[in-house]
Coordinates of C-alpha atoms in Angstrom, one line a residue:
Chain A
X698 CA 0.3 -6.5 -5.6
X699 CA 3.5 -5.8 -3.9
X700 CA 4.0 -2.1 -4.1
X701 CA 1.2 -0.4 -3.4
X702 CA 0.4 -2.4 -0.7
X703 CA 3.3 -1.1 1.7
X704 CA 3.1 2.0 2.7
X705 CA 6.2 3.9 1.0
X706 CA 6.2 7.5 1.2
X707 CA 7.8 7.8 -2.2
X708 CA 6.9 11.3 -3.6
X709 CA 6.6 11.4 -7.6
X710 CA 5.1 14.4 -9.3
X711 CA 3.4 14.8 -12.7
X712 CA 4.6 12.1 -15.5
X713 CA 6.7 9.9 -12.6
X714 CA 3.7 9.2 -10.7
X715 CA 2.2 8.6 -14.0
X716 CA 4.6 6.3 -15.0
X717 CA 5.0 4.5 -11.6
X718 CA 1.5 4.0 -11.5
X719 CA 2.0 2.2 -14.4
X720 CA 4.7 -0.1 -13.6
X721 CA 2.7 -0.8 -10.2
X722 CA -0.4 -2.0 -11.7
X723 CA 1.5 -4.1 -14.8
X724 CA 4.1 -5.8 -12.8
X725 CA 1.2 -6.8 -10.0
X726 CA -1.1 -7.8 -12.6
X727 CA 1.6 -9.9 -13.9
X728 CA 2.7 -11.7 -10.6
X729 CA -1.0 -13.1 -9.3
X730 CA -2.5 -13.7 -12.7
X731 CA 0.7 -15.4 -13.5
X732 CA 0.8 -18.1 -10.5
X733 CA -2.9 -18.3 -10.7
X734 CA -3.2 -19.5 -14.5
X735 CA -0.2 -21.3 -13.4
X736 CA -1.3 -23.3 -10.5
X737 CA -4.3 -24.3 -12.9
X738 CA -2.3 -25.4 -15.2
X739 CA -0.9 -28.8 -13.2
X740 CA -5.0 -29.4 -11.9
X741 CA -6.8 -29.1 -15.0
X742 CA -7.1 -30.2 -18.6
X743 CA -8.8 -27.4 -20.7
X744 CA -7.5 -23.8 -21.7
X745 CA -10.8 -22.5 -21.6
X746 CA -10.8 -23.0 -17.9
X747 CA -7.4 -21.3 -17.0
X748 CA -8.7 -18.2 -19.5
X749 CA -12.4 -18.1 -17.3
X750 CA -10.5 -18.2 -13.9
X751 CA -7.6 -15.8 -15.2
X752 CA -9.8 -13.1 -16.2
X753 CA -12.6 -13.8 -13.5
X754 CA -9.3 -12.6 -11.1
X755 CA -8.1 -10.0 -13.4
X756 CA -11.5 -8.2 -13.1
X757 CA -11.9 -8.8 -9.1
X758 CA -8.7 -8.0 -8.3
X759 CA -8.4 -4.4 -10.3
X760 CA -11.8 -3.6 -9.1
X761 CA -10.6 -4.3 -5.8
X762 CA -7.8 -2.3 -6.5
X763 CA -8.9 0.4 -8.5
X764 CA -12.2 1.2 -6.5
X765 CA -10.4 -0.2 -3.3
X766 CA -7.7 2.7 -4.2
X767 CA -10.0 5.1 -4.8
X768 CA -12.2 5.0 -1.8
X769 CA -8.8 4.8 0.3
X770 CA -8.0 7.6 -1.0
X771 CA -11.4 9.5 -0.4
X772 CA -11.0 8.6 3.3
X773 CA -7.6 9.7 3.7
X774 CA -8.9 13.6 2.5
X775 CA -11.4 12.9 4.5
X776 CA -9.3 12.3 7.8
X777 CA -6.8 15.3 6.8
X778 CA -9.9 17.3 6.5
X779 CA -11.5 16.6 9.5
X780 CA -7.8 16.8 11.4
X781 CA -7.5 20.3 9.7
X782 CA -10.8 21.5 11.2
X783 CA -9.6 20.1 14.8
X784 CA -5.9 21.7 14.3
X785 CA -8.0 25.1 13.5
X786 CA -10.3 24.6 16.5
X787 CA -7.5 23.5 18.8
X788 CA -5.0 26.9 17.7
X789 CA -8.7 29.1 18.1
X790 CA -9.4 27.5 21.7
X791 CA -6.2 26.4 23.4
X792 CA -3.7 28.4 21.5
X793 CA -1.4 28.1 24.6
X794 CA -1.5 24.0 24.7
X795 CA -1.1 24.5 20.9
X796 CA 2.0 26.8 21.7
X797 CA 3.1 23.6 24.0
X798 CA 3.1 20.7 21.5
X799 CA 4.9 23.2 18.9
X800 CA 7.4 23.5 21.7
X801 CA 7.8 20.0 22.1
X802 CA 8.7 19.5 18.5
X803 CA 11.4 21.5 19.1
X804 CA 12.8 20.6 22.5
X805 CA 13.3 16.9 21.9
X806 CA 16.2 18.8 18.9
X807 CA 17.9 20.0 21.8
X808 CA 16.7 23.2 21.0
X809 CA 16.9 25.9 24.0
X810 CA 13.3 27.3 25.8
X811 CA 14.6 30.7 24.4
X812 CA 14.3 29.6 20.4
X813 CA 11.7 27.6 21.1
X814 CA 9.5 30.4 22.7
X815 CA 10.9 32.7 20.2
X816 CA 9.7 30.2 17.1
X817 CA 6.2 29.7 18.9
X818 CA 5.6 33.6 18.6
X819 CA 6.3 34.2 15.3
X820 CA 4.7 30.9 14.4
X821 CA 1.5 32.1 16.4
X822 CA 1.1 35.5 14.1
X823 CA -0.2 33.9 11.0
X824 CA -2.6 31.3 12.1
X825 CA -2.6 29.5 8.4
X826 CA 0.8 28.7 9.1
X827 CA 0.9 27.5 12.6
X828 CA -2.5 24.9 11.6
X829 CA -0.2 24.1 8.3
X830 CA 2.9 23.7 10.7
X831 CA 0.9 21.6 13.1
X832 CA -0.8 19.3 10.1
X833 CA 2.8 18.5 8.9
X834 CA 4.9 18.2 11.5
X835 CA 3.3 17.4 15.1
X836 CA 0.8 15.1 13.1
X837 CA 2.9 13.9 10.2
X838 CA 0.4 14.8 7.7
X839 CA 0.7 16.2 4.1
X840 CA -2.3 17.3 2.1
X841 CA -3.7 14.6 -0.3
X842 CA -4.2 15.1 -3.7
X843 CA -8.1 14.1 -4.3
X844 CA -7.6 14.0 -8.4
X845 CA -4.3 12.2 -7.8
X846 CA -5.6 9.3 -5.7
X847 CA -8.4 9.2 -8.3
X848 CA -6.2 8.8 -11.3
X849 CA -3.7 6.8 -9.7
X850 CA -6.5 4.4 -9.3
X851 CA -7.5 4.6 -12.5
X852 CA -4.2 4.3 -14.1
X853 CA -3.2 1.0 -11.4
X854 CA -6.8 -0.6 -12.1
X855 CA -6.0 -0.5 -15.9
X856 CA -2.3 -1.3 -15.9
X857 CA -3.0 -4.5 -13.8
X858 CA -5.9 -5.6 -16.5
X859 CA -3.3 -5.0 -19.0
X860 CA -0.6 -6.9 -16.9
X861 CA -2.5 -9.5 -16.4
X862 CA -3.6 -10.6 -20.1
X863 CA 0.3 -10.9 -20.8
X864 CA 0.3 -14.2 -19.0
X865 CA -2.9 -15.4 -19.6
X866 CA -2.4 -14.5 -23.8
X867 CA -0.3 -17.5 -24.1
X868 CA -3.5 -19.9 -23.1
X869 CA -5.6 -18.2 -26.1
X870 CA -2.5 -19.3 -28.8
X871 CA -1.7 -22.8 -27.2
X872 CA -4.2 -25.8 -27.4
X873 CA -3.1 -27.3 -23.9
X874 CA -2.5 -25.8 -20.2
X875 CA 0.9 -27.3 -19.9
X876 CA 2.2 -25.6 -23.3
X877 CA 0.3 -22.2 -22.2
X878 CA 2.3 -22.6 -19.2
X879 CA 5.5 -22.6 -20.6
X880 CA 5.0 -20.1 -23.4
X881 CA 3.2 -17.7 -19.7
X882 CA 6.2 -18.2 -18.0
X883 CA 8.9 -17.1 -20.7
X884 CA 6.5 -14.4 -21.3
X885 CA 6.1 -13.4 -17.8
X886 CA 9.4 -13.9 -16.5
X887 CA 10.7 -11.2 -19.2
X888 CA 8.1 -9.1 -17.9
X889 CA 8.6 -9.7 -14.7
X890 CA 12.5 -8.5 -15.1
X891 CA 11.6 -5.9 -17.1
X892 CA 9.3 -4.2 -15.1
X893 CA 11.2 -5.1 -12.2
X894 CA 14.2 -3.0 -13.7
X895 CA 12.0 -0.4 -14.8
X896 CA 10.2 -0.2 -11.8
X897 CA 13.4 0.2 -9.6
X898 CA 14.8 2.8 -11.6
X899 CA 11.7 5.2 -11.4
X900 CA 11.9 5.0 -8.0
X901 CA 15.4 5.1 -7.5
X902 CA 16.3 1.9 -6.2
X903 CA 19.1 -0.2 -7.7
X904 CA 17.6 -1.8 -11.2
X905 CA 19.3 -5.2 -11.2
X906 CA 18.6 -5.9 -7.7
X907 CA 14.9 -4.2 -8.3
X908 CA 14.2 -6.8 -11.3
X909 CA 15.4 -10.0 -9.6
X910 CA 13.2 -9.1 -6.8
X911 CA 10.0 -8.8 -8.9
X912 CA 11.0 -11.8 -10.8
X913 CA 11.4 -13.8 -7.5
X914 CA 8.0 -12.8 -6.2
X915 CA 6.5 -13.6 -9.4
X916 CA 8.2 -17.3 -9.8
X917 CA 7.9 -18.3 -6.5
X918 CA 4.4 -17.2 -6.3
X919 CA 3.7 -19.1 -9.1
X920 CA 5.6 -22.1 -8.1
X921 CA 3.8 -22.8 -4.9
X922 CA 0.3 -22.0 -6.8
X923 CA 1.0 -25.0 -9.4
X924 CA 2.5 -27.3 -6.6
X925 CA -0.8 -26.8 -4.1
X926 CA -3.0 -27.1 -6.6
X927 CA -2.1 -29.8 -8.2
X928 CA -2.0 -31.5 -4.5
X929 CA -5.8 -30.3 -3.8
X930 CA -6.6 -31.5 -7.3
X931 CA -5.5 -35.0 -6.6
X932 CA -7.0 -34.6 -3.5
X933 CA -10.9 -33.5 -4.4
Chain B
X1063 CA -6.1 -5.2 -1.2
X1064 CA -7.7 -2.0 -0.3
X1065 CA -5.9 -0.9 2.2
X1066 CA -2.2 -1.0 2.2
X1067 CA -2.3 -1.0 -1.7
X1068 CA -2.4 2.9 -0.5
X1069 CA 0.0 4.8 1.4
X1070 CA -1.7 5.3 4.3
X1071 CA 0.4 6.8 7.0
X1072 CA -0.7 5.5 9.9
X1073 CA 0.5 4.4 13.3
X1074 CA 0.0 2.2 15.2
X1075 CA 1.9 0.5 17.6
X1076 CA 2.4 -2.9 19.7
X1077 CA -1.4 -4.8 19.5
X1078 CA -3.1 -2.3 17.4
X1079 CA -1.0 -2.9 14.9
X1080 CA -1.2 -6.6 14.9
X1081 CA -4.9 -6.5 14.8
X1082 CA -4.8 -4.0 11.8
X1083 CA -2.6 -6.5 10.0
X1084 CA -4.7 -9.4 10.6
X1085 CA -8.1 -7.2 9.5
X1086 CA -6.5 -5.7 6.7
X1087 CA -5.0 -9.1 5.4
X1088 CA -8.6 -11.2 6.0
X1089 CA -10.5 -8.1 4.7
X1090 CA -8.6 -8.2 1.4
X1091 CA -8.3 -11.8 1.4
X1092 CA -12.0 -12.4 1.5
X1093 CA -12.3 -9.9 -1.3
X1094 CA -10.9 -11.4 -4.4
X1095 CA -11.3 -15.3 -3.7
X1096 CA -14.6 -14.5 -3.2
X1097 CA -14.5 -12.6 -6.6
X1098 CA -12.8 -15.4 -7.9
X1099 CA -14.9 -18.2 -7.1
X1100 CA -17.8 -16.1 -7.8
X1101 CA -17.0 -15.4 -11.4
X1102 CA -16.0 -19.6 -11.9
X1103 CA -19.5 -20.4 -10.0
X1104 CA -21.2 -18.9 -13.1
X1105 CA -18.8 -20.5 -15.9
X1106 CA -18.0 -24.0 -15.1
X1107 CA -19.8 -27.3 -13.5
X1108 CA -17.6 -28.4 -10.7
X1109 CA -16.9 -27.2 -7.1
X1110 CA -13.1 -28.9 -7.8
X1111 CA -12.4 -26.3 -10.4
X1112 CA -13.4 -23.4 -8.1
X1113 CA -12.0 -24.5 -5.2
X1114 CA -8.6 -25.3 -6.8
X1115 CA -8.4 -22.3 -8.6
X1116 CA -9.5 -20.3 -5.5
X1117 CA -6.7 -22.2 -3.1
X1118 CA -4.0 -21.3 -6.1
X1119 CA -5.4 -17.7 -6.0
X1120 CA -5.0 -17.6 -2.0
X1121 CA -1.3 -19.0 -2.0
X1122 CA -0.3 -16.8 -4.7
X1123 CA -2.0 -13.2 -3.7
X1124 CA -0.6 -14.4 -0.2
X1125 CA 2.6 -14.6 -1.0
X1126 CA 3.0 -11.7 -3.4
X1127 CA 1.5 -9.9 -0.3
X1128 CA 4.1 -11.6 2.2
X1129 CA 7.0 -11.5 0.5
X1130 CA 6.5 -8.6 -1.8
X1131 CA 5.9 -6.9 1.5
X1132 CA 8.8 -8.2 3.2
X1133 CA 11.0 -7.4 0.5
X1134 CA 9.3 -3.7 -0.3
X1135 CA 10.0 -3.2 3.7
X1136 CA 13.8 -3.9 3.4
X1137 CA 13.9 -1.7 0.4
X1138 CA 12.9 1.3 2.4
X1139 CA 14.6 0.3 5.3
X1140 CA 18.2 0.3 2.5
X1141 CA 16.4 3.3 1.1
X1142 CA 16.8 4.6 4.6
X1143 CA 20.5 4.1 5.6
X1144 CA 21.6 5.4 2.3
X1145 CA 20.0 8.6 2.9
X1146 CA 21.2 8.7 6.6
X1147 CA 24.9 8.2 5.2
X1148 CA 24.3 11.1 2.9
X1149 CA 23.2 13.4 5.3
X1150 CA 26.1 12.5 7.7
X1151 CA 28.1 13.1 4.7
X1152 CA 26.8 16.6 3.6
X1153 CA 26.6 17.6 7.2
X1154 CA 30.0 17.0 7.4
X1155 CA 31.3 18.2 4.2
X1156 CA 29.4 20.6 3.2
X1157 CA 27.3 22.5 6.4
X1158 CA 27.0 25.9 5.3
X1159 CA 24.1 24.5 2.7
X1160 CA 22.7 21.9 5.2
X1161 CA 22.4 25.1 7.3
X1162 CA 20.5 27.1 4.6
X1163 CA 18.2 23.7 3.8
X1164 CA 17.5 23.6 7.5
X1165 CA 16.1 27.7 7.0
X1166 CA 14.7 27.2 4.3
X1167 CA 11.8 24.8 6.2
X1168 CA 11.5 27.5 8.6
X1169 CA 11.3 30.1 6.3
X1170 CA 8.1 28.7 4.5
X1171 CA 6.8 29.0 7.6
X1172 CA 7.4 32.9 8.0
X1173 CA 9.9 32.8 10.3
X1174 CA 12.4 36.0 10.5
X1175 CA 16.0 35.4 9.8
X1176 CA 17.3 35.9 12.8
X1177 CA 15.1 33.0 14.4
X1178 CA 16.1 31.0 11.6
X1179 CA 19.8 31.6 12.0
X1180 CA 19.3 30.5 16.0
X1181 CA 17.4 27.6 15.2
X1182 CA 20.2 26.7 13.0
X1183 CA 23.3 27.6 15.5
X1184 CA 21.6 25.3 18.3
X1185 CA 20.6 22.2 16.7
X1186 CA 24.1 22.0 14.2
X1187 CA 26.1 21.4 18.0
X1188 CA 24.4 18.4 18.2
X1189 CA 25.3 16.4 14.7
X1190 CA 22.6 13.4 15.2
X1191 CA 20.0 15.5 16.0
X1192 CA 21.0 18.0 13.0
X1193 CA 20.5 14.7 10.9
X1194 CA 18.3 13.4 13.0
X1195 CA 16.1 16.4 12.2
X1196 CA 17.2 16.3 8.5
X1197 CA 16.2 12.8 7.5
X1198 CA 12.3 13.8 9.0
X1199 CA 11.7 17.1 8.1
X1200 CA 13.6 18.1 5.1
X1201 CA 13.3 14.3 3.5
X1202 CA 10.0 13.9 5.3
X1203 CA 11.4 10.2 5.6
X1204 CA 10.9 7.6 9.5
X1205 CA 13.1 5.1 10.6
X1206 CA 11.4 1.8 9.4
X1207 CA 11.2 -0.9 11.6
X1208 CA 12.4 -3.9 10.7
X1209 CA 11.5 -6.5 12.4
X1210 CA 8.0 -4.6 12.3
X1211 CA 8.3 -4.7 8.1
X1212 CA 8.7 -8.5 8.7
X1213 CA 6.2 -9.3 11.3
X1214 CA 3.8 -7.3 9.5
X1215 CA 4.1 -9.2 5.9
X1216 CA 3.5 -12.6 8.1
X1217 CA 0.6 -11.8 9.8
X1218 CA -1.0 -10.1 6.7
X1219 CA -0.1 -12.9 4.4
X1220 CA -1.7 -15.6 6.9
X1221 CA -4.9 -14.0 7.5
X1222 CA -4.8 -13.5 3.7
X1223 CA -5.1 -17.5 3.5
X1224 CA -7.8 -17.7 6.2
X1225 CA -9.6 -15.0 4.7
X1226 CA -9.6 -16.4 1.1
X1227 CA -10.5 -19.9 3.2
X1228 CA -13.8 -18.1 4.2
X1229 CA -15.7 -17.7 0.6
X1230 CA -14.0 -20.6 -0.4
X1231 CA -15.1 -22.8 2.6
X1232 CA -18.5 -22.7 1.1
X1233 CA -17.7 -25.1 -2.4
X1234 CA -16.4 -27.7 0.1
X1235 CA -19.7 -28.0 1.7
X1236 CA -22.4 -28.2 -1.1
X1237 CA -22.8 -29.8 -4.4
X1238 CA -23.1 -27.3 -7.1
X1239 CA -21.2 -24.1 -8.3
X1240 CA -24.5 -22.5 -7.9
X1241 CA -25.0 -23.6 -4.0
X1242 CA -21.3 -22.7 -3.4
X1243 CA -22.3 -19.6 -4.5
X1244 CA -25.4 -18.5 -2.7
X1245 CA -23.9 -19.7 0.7
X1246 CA -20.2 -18.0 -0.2
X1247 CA -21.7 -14.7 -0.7
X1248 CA -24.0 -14.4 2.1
X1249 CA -21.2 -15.8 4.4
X1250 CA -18.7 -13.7 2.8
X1251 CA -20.7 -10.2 2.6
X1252 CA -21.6 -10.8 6.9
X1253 CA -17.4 -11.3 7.0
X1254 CA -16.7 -8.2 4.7
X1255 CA -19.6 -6.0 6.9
X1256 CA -18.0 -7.2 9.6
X1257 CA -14.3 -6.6 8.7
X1258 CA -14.5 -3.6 7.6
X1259 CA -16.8 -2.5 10.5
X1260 CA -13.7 -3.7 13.1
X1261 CA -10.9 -2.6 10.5
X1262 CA -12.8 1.1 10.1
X1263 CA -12.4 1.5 14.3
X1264 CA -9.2 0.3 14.4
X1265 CA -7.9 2.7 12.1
X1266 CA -10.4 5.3 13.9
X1267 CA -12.3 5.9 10.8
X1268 CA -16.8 5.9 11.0
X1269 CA -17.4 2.5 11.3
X1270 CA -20.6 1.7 9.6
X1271 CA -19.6 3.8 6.3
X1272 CA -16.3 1.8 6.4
X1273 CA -18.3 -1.5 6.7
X1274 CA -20.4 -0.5 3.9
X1275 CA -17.3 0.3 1.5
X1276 CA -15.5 -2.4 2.1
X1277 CA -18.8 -5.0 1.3
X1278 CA -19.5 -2.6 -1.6
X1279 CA -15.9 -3.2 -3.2
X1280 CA -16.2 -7.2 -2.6
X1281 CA -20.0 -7.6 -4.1
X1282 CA -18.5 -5.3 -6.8
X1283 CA -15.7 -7.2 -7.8
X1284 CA -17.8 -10.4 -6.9
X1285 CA -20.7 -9.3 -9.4
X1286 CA -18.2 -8.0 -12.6
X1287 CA -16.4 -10.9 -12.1
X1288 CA -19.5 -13.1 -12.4
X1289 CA -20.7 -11.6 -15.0
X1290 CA -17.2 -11.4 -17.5
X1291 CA -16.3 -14.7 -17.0
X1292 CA -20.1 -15.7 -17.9
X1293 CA -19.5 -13.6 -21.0
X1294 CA -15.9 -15.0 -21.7
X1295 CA -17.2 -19.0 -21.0
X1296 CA -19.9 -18.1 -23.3
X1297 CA -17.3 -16.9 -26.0
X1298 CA -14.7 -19.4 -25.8

């Protein structure tokens, strides 16, 4: 859940997305699943349990971030729309405040009042691109891609389902929680560094580094799930 | 998860921020351990179970969160410095094509040559705003914060654990799965309505179609994951 959930601005276009999207969804599914089945594990005595509660969070947590996703996404066209229609309003109405703020953008480079009233007039001829100047770089907004946010929600949703069964499979194969635990962590771990190399080489960032980080997240995680669990469960 | 599973580009600064944390962190932490318990209420006979699978679910999606936001933050803020080195670099070394990048945003925007080629002579006299000017609008890329990064991870991860506490808070008080259940979700959806009421006018979205997606995603994944753990109990 790691990813996603900060807000990079990394751009990826056509099978890149696709495939980050991927490697999002799996190597989250993989980290909360994981500590989850995990912390049950050390609190209580039957596979069947640690299978219910794994994919009881598998389905809540890619709903919540599939359709989560998706609905972000929906209001995030919404709010460049409805920004668009004010920019459009704004350079109709009070094209010389408009002129202003473009100004601005430009003085604070050191540029002199000559360029920048010079920029501002040819800007001002074609009012598509003064609103489209204005959207990206007085309000820091780029136009979102409604099919994109819906598929990247899609493919995130389904990649963290599929994450997610790799550590709970071991508790279908095993007859006990503590030996699913060990055969879910051997598995995980590897996936873990996998896709935490993977991961860090689609988006650029050193892989080794990238995969011990992911790997980390996912031990520790998992880690402090089986140690306050068991507590609680000694506890209740 | 909804929300900073997405990148959102939003600012906000000093208190604002702060509160979005905390309402994004509770918002998604009610979510899925309320999904969570929800699915287990249907499946197995003790409050213990839920609760301990629900305190293992808040420690690990917290600290994925946390620290997989913490370490996602310092990754940008590397991501960052290596590009400001660059530019440095290729404004030094090799300027002429810096110069014709720095056109070639201007001449999407229409611009004649001959503004271009001012723009251009003005800002290179000043290096660090050349770069400065670089790193934002040719790589479309902010200085991170980091102290913000870190702060940020913190306060999300925490009211992540007092938001999962909310739906869970329920199973401590009554006797059955069932109870736990009825009093979780009715405490839970007022929280979610709530949440995402506050969260949709902090982040100066509608308010009462925010609330209503946000309760719609958690009695979503609440009801799915009731249901397919039912299914899988029944099965296994």
């Amino acid at each position: 859940m790691t990813a996603i959930r900060n807000s990079h601005k990394e751009e990826h276009l056509g099978s890149s997305a696709f495939i980050t999207d991927i490697v999002i969804g799996m190597a989250d599914g993989l980290t909360v699943p994981f500590a989850l089945a995990a912390g049950l594990s050390g609190a209580v005595q039957s596979n069947a349990i640690v299978i219910t509660a794994g994919i009881a969070e598998i389905v809540a947590g890619s709903i919540a971030m599939g359709l989560g996703g998706y609905l972000a996404g929906k209001t995030e066209q919404e709010h460049f729309q409805s920004e668009l229609r004010r920019e459009y309003a704004e350079v109709e109405n009070i094209p010389e405040q408009e002129k202003g703020e473009v100004k601005l953008v430009f003085a604070q480079y050191g540029l002199s009042d000559h360029t920048q009233n010079q920029i501002v007039g040819e800007l001002a001829k074609d009012k598509h691109k003064w609103v489209d100047f204005m959207m990206k770089y007085e309000l820091g907004l780029e136009k979102p891609d409604v099919n994109r946010a819906r598929n990247s929600a899609a493919t995130i949703g389904i990649s963290y389902i599929i994450g997610g069964l790799i550590p709970l499979s071991a508790y279908f194969f095993t007859h006990t929680p503590f030996q699913g635990l060990i055969i879910s962590a051997l598995l995980t771990i590897l996936c873990l560094f996998l896709f935490g190399y993977f991961k860090s080489k689609v988006t650029g960032q050193p892989p080794l580094k990238g995969a011990i980080k992911v790997t980390l997240i996912g031990i520790t995680a998992a880690a402090a799930a089986f140690l306050v669990a068991k507590v609680f469960n000694t506890l209740l």
